[in-house]
Structure formats: structure tokens, C-alpha cells
Coordinates of N, CA and C in Angstrom, one line a residue:
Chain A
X96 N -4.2 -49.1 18.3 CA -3.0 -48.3 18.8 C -1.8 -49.2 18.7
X97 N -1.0 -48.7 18.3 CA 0.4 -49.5 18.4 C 1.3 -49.2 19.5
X98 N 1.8 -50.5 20.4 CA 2.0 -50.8 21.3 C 3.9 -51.3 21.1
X99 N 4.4 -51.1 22.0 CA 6.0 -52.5 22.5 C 5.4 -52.4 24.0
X100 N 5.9 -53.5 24.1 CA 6.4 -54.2 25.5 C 7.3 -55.6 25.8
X101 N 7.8 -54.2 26.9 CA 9.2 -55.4 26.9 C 8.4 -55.8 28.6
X102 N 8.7 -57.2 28.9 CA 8.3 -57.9 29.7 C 9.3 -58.1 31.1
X103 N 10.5 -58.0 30.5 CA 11.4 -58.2 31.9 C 12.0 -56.6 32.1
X104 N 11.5 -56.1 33.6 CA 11.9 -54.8 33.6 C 13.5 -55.0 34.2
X105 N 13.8 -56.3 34.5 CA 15.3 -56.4 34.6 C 16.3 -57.6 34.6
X106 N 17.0 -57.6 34.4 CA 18.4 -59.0 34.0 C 19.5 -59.1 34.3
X107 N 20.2 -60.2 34.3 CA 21.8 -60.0 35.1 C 22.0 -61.5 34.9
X108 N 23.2 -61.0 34.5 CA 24.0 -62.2 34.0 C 25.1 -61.9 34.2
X109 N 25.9 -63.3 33.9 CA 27.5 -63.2 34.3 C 28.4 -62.4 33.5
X110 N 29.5 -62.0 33.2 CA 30.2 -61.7 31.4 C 30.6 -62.7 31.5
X111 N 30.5 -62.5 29.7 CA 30.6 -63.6 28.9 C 30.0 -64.4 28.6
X112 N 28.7 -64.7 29.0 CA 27.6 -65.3 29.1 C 26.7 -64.7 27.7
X113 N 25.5 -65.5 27.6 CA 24.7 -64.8 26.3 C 23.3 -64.6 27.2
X114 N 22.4 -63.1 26.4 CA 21.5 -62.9 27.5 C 20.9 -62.4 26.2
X115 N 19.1 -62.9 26.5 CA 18.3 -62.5 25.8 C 17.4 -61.9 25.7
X116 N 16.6 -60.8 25.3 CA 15.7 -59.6 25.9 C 14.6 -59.7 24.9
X117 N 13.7 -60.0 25.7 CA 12.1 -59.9 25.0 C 11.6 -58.8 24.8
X118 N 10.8 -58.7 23.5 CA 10.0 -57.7 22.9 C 9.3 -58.0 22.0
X119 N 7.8 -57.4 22.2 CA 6.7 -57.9 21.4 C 6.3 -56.7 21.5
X120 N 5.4 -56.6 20.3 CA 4.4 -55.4 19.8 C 3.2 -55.4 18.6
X121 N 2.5 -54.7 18.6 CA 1.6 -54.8 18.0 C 1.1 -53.7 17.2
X122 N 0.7 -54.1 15.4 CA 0.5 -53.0 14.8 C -0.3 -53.7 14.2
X123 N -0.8 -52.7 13.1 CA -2.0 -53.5 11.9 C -0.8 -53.2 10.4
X124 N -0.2 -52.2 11.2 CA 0.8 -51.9 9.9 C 1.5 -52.7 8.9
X125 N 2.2 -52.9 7.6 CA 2.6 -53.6 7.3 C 4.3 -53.0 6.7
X126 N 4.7 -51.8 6.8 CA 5.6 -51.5 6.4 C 6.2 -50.6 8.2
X127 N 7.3 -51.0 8.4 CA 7.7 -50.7 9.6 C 9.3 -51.1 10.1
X128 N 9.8 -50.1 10.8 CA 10.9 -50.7 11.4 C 10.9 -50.9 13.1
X129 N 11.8 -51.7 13.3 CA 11.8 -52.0 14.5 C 13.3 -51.7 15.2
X130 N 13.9 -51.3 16.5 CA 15.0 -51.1 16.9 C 15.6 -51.8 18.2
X131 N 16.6 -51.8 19.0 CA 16.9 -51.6 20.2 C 17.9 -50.6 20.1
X132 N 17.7 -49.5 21.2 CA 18.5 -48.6 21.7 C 19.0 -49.2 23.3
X133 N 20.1 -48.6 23.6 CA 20.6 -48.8 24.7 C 20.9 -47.5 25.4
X134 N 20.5 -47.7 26.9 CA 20.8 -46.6 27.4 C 21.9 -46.9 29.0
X135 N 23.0 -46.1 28.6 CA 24.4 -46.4 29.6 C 23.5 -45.3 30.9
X136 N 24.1 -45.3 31.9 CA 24.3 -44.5 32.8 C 24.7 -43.3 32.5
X137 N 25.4 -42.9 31.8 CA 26.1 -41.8 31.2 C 24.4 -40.7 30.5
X138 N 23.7 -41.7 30.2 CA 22.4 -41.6 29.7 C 22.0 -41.5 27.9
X139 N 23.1 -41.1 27.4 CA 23.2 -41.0 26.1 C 22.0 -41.7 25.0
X140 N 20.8 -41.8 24.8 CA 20.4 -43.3 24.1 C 21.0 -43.8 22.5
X141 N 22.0 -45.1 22.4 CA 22.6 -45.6 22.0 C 22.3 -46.5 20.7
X142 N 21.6 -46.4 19.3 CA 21.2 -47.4 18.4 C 21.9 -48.4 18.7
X143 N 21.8 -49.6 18.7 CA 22.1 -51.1 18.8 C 21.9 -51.4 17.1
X144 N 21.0 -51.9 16.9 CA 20.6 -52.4 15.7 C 19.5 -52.3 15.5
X145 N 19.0 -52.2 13.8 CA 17.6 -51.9 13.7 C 17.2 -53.2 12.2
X146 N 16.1 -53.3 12.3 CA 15.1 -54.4 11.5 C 14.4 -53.9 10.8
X147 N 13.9 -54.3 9.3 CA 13.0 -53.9 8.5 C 12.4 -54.8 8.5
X148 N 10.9 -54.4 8.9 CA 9.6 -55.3 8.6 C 9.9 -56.3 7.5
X149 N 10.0 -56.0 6.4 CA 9.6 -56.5 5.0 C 11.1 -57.8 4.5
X150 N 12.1 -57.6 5.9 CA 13.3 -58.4 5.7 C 13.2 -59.6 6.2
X151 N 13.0 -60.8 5.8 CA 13.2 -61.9 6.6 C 14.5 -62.2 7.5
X152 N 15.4 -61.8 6.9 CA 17.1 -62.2 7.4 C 16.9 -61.5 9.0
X153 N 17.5 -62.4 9.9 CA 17.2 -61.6 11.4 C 18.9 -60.5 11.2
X154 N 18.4 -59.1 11.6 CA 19.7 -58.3 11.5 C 21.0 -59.1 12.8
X155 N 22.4 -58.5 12.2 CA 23.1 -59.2 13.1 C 24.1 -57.7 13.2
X156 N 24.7 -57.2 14.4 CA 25.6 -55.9 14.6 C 26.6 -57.1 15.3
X157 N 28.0 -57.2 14.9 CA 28.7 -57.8 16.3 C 28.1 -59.3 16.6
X158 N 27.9 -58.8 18.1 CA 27.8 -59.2 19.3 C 26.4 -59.3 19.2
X159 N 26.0 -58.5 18.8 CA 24.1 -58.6 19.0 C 23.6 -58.6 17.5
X160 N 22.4 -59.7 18.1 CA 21.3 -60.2 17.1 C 19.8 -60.2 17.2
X161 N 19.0 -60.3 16.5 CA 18.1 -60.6 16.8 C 17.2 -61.5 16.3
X162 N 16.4 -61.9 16.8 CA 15.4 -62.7 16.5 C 13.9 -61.8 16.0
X163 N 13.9 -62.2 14.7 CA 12.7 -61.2 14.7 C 11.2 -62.4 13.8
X164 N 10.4 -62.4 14.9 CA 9.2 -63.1 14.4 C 8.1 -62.1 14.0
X165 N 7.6 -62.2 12.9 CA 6.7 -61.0 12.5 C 5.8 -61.8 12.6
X166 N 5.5 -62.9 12.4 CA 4.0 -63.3 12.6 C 3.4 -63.2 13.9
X167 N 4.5 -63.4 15.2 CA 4.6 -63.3 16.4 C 4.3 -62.1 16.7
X168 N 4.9 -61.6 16.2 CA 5.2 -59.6 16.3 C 6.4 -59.7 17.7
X169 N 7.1 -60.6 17.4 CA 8.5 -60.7 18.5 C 9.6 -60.2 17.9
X170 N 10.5 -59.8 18.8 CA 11.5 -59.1 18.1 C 12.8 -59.1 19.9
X171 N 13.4 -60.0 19.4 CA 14.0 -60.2 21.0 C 15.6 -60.0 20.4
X172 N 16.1 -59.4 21.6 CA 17.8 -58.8 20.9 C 18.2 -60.2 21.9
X173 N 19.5 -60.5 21.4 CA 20.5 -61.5 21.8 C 22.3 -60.7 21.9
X174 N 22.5 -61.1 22.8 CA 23.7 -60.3 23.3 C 24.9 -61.3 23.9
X175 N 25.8 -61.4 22.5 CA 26.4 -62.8 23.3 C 27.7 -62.7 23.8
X176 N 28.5 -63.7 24.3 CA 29.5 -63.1 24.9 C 29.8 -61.5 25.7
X177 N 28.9 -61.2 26.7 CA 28.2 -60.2 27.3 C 29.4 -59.9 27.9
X178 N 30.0 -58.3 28.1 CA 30.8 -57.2 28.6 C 30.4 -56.3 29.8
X179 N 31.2 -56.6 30.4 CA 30.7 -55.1 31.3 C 30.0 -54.2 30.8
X180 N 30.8 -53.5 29.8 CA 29.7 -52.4 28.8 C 28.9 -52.2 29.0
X181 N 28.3 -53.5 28.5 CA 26.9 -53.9 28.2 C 25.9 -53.4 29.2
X182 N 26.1 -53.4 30.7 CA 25.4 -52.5 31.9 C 24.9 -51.8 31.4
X183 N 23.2 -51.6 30.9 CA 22.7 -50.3 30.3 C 21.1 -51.0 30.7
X184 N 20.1 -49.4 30.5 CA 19.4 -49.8 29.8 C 18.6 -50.5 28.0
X185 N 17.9 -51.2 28.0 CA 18.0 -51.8 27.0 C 16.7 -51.3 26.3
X186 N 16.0 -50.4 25.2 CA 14.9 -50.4 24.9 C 14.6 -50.8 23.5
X187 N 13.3 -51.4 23.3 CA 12.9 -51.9 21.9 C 12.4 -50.8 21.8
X188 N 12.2 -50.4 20.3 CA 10.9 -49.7 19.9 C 10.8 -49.8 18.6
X189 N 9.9 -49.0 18.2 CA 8.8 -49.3 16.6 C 9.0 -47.8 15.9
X190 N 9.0 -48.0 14.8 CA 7.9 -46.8 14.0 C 7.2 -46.8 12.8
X191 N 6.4 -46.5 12.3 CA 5.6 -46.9 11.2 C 5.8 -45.6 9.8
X192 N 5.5 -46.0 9.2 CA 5.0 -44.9 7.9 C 3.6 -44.4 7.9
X193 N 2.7 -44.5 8.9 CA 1.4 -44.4 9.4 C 1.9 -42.6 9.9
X194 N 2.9 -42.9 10.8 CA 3.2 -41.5 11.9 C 3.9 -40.7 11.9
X195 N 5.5 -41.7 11.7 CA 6.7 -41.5 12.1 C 7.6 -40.9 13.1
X196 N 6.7 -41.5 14.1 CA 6.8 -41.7 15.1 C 7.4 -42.8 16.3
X197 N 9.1 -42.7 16.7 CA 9.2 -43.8 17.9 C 8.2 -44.5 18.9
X198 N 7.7 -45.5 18.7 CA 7.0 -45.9 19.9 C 7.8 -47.1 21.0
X199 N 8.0 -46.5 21.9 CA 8.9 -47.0 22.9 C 8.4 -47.8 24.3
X200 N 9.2 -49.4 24.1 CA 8.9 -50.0 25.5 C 9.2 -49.2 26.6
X201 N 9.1 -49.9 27.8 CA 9.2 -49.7 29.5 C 11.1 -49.5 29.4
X202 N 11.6 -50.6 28.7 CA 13.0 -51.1 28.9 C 13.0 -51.6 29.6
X203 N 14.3 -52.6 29.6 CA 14.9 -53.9 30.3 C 16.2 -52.9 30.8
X204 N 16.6 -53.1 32.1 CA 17.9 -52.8 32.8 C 18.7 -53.9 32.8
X205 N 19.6 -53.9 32.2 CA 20.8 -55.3 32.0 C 21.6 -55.0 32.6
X206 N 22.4 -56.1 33.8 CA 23.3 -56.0 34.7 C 24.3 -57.2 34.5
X207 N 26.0 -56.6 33.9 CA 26.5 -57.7 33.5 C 27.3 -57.4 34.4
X208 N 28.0 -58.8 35.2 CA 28.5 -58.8 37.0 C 29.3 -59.6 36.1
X209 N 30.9 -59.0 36.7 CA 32.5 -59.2 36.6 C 32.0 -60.6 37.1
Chain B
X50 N 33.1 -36.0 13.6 CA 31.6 -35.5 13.5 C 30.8 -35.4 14.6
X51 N 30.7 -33.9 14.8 CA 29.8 -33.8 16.2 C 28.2 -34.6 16.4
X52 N 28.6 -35.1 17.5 CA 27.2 -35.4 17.7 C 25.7 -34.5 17.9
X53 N 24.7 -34.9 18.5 CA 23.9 -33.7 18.6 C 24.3 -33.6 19.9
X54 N 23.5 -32.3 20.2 CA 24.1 -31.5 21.6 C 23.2 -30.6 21.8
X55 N 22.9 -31.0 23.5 CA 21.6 -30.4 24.0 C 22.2 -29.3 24.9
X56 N 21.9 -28.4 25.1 CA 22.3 -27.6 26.2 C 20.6 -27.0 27.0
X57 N 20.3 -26.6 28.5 CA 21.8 -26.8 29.0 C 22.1 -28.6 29.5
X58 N 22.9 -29.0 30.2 CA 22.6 -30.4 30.6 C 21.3 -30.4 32.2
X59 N 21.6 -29.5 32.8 CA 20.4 -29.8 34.2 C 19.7 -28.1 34.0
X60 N 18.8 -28.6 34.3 CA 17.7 -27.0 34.6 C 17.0 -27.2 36.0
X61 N 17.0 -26.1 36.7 CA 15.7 -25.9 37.8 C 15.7 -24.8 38.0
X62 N 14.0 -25.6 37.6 CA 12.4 -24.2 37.8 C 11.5 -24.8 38.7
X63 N 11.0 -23.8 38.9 CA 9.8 -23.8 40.2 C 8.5 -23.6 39.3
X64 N 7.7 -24.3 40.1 CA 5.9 -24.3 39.1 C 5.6 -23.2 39.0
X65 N 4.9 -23.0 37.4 CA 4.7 -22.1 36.9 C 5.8 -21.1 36.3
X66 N 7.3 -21.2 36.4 CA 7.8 -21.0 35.1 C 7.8 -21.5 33.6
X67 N 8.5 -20.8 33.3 CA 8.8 -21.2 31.7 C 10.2 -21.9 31.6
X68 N 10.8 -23.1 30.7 CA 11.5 -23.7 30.2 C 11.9 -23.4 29.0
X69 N 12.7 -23.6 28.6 CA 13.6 -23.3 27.4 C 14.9 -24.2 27.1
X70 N 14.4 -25.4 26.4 CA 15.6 -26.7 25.8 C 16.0 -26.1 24.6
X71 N 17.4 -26.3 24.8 CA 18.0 -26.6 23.0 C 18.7 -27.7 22.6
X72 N 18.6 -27.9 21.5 CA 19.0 -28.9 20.6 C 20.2 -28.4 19.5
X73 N 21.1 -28.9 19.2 CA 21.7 -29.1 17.9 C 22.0 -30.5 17.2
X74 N 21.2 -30.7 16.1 CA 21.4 -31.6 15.3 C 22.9 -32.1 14.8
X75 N 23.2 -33.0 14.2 CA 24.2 -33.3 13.5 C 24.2 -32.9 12.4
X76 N 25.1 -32.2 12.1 CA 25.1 -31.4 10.6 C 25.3 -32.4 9.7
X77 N 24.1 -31.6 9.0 CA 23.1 -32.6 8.0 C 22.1 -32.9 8.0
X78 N 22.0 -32.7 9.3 CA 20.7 -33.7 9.4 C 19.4 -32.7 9.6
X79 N 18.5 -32.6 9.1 CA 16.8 -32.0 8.9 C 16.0 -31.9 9.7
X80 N 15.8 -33.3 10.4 CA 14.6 -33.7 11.6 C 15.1 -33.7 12.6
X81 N 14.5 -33.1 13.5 CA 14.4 -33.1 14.7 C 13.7 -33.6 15.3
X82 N 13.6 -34.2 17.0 CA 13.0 -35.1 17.8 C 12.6 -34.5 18.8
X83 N 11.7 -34.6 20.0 CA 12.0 -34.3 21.2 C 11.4 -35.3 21.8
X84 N 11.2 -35.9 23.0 CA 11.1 -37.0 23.6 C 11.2 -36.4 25.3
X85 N 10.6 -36.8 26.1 CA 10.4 -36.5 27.6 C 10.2 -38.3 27.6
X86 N 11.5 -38.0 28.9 CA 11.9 -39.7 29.4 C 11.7 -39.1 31.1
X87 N 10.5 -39.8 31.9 CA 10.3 -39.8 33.1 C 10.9 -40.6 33.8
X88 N 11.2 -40.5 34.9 CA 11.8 -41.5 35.6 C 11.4 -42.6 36.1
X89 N 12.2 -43.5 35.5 CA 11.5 -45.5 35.9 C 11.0 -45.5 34.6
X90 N 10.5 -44.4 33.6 CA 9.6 -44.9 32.3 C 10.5 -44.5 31.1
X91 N 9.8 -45.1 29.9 CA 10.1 -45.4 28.4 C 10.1 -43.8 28.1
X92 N 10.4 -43.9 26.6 CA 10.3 -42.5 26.3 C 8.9 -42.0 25.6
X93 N 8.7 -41.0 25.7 CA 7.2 -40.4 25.1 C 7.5 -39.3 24.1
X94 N 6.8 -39.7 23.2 CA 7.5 -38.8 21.9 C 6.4 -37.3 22.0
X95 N 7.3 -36.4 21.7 CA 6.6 -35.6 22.0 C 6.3 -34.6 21.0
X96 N 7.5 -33.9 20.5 CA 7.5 -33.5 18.7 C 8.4 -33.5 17.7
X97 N 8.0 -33.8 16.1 CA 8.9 -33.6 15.7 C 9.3 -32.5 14.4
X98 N 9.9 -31.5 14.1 CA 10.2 -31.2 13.5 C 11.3 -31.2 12.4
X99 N 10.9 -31.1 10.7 CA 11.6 -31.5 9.5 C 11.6 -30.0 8.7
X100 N 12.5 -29.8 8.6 CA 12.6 -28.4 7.3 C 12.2 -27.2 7.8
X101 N 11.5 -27.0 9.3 CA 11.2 -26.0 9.9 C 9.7 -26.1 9.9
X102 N 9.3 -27.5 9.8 CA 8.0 -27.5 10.0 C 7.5 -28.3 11.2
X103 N 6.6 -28.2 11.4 CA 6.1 -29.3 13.1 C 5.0 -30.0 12.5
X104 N 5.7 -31.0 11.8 CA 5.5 -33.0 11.2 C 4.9 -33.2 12.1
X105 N 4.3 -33.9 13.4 CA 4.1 -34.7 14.3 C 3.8 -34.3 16.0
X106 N 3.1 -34.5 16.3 CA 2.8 -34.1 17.9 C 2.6 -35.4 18.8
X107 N 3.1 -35.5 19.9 CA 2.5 -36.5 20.7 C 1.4 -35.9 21.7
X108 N 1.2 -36.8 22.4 CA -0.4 -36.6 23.3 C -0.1 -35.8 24.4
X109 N 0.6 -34.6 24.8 CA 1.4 -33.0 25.1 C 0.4 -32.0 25.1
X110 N -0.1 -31.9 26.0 CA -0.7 -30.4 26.6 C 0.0 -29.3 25.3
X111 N -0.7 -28.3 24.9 CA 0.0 -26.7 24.4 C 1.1 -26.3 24.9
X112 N 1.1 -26.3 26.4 CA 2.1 -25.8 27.1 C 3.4 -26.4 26.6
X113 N 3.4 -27.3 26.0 CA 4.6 -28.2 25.2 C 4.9 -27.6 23.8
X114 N 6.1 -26.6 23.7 CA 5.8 -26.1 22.0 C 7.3 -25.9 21.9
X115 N 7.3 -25.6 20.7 CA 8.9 -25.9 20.2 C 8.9 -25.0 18.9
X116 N 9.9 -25.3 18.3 CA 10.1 -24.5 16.7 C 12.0 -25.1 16.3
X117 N 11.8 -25.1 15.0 CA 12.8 -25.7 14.3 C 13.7 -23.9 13.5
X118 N 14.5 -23.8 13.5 CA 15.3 -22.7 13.2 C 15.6 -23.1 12.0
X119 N 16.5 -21.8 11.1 CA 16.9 -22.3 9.4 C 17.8 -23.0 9.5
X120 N 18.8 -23.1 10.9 CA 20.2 -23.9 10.7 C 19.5 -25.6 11.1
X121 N 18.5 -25.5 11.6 CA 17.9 -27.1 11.7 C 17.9 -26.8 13.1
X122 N 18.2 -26.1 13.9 CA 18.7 -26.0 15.4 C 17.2 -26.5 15.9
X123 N 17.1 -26.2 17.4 CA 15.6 -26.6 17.5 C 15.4 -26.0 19.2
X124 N 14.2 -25.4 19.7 CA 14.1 -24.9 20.9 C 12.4 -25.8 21.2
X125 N 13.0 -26.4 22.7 CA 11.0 -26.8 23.4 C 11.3 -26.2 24.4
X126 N 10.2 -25.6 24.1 CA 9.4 -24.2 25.4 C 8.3 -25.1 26.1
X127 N 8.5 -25.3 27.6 CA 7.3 -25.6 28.2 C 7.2 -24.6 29.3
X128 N 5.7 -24.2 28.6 CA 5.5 -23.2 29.6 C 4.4 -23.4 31.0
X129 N 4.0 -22.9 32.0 CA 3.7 -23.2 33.4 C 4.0 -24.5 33.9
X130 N 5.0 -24.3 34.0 CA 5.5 -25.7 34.6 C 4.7 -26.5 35.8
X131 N 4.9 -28.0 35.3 CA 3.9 -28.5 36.7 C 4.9 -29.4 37.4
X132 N 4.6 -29.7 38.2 CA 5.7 -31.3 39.3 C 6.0 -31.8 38.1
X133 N 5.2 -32.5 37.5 CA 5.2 -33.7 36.3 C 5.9 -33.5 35.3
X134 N 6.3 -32.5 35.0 CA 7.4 -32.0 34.0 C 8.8 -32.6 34.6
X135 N 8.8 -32.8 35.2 CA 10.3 -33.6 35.9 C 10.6 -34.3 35.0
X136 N 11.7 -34.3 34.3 CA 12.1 -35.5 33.4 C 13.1 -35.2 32.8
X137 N 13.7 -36.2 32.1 CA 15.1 -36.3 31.0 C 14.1 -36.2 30.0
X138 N 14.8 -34.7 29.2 CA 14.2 -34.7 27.9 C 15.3 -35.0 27.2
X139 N 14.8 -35.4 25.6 CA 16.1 -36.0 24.9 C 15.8 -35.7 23.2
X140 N 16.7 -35.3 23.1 CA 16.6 -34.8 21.4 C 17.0 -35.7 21.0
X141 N 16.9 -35.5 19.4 CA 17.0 -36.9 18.3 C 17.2 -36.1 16.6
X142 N 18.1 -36.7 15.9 CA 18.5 -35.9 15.3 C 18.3 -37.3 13.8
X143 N 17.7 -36.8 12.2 CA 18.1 -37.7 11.6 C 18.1 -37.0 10.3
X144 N 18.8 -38.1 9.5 CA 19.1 -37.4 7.8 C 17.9 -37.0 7.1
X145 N 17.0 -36.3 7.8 CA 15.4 -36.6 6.7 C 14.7 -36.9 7.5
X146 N 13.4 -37.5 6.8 CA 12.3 -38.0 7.4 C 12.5 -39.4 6.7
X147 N 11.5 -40.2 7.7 CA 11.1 -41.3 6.4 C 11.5 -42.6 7.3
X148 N 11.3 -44.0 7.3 CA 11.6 -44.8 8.4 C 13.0 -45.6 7.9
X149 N 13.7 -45.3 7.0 CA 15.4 -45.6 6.9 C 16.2 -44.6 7.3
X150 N 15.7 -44.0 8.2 CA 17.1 -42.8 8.5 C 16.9 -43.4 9.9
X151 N 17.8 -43.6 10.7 CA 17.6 -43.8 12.1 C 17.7 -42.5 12.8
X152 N 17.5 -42.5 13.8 CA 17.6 -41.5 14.9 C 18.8 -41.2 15.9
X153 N 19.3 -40.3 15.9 CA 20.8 -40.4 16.7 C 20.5 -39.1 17.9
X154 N 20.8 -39.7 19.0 CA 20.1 -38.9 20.2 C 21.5 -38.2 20.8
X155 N 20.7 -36.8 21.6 CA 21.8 -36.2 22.4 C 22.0 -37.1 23.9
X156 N 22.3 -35.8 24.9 CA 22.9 -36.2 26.2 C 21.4 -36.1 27.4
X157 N 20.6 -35.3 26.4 CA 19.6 -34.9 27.3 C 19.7 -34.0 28.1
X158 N 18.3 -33.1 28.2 CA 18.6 -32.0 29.6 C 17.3 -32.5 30.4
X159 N 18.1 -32.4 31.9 CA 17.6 -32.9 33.0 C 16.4 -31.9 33.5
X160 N 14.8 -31.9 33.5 CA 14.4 -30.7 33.7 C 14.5 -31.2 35.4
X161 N 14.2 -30.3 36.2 CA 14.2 -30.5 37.4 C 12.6 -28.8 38.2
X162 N 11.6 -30.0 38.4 CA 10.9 -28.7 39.0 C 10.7 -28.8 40.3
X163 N 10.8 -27.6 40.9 CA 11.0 -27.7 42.6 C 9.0 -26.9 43.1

């Protein structure tokens, strides 16, 4: 079964500061993308940036990056120079060409304090 | 460009009604999503429909049913409602099928069972 988990169910940092969010998962699959969405209070869920299995280059949006280890099956977003904004839920998730189907972490709740 | 758009935004039913979500997609876009987001938890995919067809099921009792319209629109019916149906449901709208089209979500409607 293919799995995410995100490990810290919560974070807080200063702004301006850089803050890093773990995600790991597990497939047997070999073609697949990976995402973070973000979720505001407002509730909306928000694409951040997304990864292709098959791409070595870690994607970069902005402000946010990631790290993406496939042999690991890690895939951790980086969020630097951190905004109020940024106050959201944070979720990884997967999908395969197996399903096509989102498979979605717990999420991380990120708290960026003025 | 409109986003998608769920109506209504909050619902309350008492157990053993019937529910009735809508969706509108971003024009253009084919696939539909639905997703039940519980409270404190990740999202759980639940169906998806493409071209007016139902592509995909998650692990959803019958009472969980839906259908895709010719305009792409999209209705989930859950019928005898139980406590556990409590949740942010959340639609998801994308160009197609296939794992390069990302997913662009609505506002969500709030079910609320009493």
C-alpha cells in the first residue's frame, strides 16, 4: 500500500526565518508525482509545488523548495525567508499512474509568529 | 478565471438524511475530485470522475455516490447519514486525467451532522 507521512504534526517559527517540513512515503511504483499543498484557515487547499519522480533537479517555486530524495522516498519542502502568510496547514502527498489517486499525509500546521 | 466552486459552503443534517454537494469545475477542466477532510485528519480520497465517467473509488461505504454532468459539473450524494460523516468535503478540479495535470481545489462544504 502506498503510504505519506508527515512526522511533525506541528511548527513555529519566527518570520523570516527558514523552516523545514518532513515527508516520507512509500511506493513500489516507479513513475509518480509528489506535491505540497497548503491549507490557510480560510481553508481553501493551495498547490505549493509539485515533483516528478523521474526528475533529479529538486523543484524550486519562489520561496519554497524542496529536497527530494527518492532513494530515501524523502521529499521535505523548505520555506525560506518565512511570512505571516505562510500560517497554514502544510500537506505532502503522492499519486501514481497505478490509481490516480491523491494520497495524503496527516499535515504539519505551520505557525509563523510576527 | 473562475476558480472551482462548491456550493452550498455549510450544510446541517440529522442522521439518516440525505446530502447533496456540488461542485463546479474550472472551465476546461474534465476531472473531477471529491475528498472528505475530517477533523484533525488528512484528506481521504473518495471519487473521481473524468468525461462523465466514475474513474476511481476510495475505501467509501455505497452510501457515498456521486455523478459527473455533460457540463463537467459534479453532485456527491451521501445517503443515511451517520455522526462520522462530519467533515470538510472538498472538490478538485483538473485539465484531464493523467499525473501532469495538478489538481486545483474548491472552498469546500462543511457537512455538519446533528
Amino acid at each position: 500500500a502506498q503510504t505519506v507521512t508527515q512526522s511533525q504534526p506541528e511548527m513555529s517559527v519566527q518570520e523570516a526565518e527558514t523552516v523545514t517540513l518532513s515527508c516520507t512515503y512509500d511506493t513500489s511504483e516507479s513513475n509518480y508525482y509528489l506535491f505540497w499543498y497548503k491549507q490557510p484557515p480560510s481553508r481553501q487547499m493551495i498547490l505549493v509545488i509539485r515533483q516528478e519522480a523521474y526528475k533529479q533537479q529538486n523543484a524550486t517555486e519562489n520561496r519554497f523548495s524542496v529536497n527530494f530524495q527518492k532513494a530515501a522516498k524523502s521529499f521535505s519542502l523548505k520555506i525560506s525567508d518565512s511570512q505571516l502568510g505562510d500560517t497554514a496547514m502544510y500537506f505532502c502527498a503522492f499519486i501514481s499512474d497505478s490509481n490516480y489517486q491523491l494520497i495524503w499525509g496527516a499535515g504539519t500546521k505551520l505557525i509563523i509568529k510576527p | 478565471e473562475a476558480g472551482v466552486t462548491q456550493s452550498p459552503t455549510h450544510l446541517i443534517k440529522t442522521r439518516g438524511q440525505q446530502a447533496t454537494l456540488r461542485c463546479s469545475p474550472i472551465s476546461g477542466h474534465t476531472s473531477v475530485y471529491w475528498y472528505q477532510q475530517a477533523l484533525g485528519l488528512g484528506l481521504q480520497f473518495l471519487l473521481w470522475y473524468d468525461e462523465g465517467e466514475e474513474r476511481n473509488r476510495g475505501n467509501f461505504p455505497p452510501r457515498f455516490s456521486g455523478r459527473q454532468f455533460p457540463n463537467y459539473s459534479s453532485e456527491l450524494n451521501v445517503n443515511a447519514l451517520e455522526l462520522e460523516d462530519s467533515a470538510l468535503y472538498l472538490c478538485a478540479s483538473s485539465l484531464g486525467q493523467g499525473l501532469t495535470q495538478p489538481q486545483h481545489f474548491g472552498d469546500g462544504t462543511r457537512l455538519s451532522i446533528l
